[in-house]
mmCIF file of C-alpha atoms in Angstrom:
data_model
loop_
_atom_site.group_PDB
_atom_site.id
_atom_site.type_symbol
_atom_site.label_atom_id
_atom_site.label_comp_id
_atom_site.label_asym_id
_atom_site.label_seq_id
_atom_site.Cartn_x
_atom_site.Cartn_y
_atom_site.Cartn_z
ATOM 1 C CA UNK I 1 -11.274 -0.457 18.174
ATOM 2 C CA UNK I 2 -10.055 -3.593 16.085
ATOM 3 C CA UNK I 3 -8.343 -2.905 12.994
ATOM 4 C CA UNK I 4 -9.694 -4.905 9.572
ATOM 5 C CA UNK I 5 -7.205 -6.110 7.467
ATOM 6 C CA UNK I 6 -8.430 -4.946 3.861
ATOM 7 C CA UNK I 7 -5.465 -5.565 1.629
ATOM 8 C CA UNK I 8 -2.059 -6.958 1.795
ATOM 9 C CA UNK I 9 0.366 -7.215 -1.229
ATOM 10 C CA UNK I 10 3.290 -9.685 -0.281
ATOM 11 C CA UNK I 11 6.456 -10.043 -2.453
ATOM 12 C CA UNK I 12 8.994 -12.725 -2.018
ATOM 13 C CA UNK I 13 12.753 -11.982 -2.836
ATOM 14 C CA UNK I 14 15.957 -13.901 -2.429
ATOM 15 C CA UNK I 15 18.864 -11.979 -0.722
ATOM 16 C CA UNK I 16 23.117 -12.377 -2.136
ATOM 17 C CA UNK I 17 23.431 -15.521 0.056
ATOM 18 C CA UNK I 18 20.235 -17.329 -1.930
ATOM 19 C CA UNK I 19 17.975 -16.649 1.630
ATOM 20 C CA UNK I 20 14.169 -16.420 0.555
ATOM 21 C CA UNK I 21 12.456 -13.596 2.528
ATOM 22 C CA UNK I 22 9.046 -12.228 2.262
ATOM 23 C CA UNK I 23 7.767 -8.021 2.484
ATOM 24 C CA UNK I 24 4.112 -7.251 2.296
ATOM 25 C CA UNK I 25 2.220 -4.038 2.406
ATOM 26 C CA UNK I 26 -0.650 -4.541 4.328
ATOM 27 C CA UNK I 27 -3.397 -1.439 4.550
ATOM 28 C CA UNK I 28 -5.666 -1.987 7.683
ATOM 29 C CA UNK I 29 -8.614 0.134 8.753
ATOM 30 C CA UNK I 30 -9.903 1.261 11.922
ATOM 31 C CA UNK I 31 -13.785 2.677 11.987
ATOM 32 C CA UNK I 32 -14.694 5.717 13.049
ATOM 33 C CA UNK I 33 -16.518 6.359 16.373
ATOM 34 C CA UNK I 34 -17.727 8.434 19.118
ATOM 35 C CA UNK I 35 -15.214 9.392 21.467
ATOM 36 C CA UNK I 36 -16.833 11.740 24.644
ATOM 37 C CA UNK I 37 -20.057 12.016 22.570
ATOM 38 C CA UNK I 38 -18.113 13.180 19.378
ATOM 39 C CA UNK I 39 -17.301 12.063 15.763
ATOM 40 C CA UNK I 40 -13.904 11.216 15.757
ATOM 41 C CA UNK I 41 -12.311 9.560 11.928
ATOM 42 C CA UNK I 42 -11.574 6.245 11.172
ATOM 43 C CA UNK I 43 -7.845 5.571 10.982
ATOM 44 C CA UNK I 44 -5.955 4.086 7.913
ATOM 45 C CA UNK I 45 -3.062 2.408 8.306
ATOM 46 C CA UNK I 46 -0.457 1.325 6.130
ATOM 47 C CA UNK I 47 1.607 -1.598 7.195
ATOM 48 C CA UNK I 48 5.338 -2.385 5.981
ATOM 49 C CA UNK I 49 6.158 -6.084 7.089
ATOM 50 C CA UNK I 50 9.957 -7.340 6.531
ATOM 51 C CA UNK I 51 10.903 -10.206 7.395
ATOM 52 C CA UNK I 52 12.607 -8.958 10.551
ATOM 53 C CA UNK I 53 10.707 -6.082 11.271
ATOM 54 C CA UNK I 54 7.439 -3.591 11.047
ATOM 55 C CA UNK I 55 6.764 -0.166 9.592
ATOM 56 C CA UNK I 56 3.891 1.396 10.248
ATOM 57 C CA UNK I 57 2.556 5.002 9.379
ATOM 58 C CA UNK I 58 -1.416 5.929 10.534
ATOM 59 C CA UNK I 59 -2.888 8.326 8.140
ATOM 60 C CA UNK I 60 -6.272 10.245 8.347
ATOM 61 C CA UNK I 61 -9.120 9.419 5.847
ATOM 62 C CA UNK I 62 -7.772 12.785 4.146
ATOM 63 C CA UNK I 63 -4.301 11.475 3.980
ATOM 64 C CA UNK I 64 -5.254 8.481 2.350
ATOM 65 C CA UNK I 65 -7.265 9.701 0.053
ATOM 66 C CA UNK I 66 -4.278 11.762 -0.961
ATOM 67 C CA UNK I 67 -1.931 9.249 -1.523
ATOM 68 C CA UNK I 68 -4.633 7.105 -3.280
ATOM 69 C CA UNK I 69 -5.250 9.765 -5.609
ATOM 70 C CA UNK I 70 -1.595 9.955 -6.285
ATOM 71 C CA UNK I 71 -0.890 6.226 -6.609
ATOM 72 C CA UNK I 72 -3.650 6.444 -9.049
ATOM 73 C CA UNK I 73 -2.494 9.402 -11.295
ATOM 74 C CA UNK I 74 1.150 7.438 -11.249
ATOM 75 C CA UNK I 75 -0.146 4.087 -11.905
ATOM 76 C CA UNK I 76 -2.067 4.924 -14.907
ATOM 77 C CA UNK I 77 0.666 7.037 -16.398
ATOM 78 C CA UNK I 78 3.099 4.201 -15.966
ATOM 79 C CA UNK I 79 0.432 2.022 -17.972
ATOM 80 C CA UNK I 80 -0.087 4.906 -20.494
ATOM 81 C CA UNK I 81 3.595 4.557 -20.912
ATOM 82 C CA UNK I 82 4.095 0.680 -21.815
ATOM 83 C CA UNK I 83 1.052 1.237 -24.157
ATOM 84 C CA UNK I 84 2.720 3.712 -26.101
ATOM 85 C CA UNK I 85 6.114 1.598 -26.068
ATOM 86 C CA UNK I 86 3.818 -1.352 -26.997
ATOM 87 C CA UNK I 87 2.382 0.060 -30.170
ATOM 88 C CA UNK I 88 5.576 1.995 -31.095
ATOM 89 C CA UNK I 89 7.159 -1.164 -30.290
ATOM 90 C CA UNK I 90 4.682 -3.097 -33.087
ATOM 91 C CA UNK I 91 5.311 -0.408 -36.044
#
């Protein structure tokens, strides 16, 4: 099966010496199929790239849809947050 790139996030950062490097999270799919006549799940994978290495961790649909749910739940309360400092911020 080929994996699909669907999304990659890339930061650049500058180490003590000045030295630009780049990370990126990269999440990459891989469809589901028949394997010996049955279902098996797609694969989601979520890709740590440094500039002199690779992390990888392969999750199952369930997984993902765990830590979506979570990134979700944190990213909004984060938000919530600066909104609330915003408007205390403007009184």
């Amino acid at each position: 099966m080929e994996m699909v790139v669907e999304e990659e996030i890339v930061h650049w950062w500058k180490d003590e010496k000045g030295e630009p490097h780049r990370n990126a999270l990269r999440i990459e799919r891989e469809d589901a199929s028949e394997h010996n006549g049955f279902p098996r799940d797609g694969i989601v994978v979520v890709r740590i790239l440094i500039t002199v290495s690779r992390q990888a961790i392969r999750l199952s649909p369930d997984e993902a849809l765990r830590i979506s749910t979570q990134l979700l739940s944190v990213s909004k309360e984060l938000l919530n947050q600066k909104r609330r400092l915003w408007q205390t911020h403007e009184d």
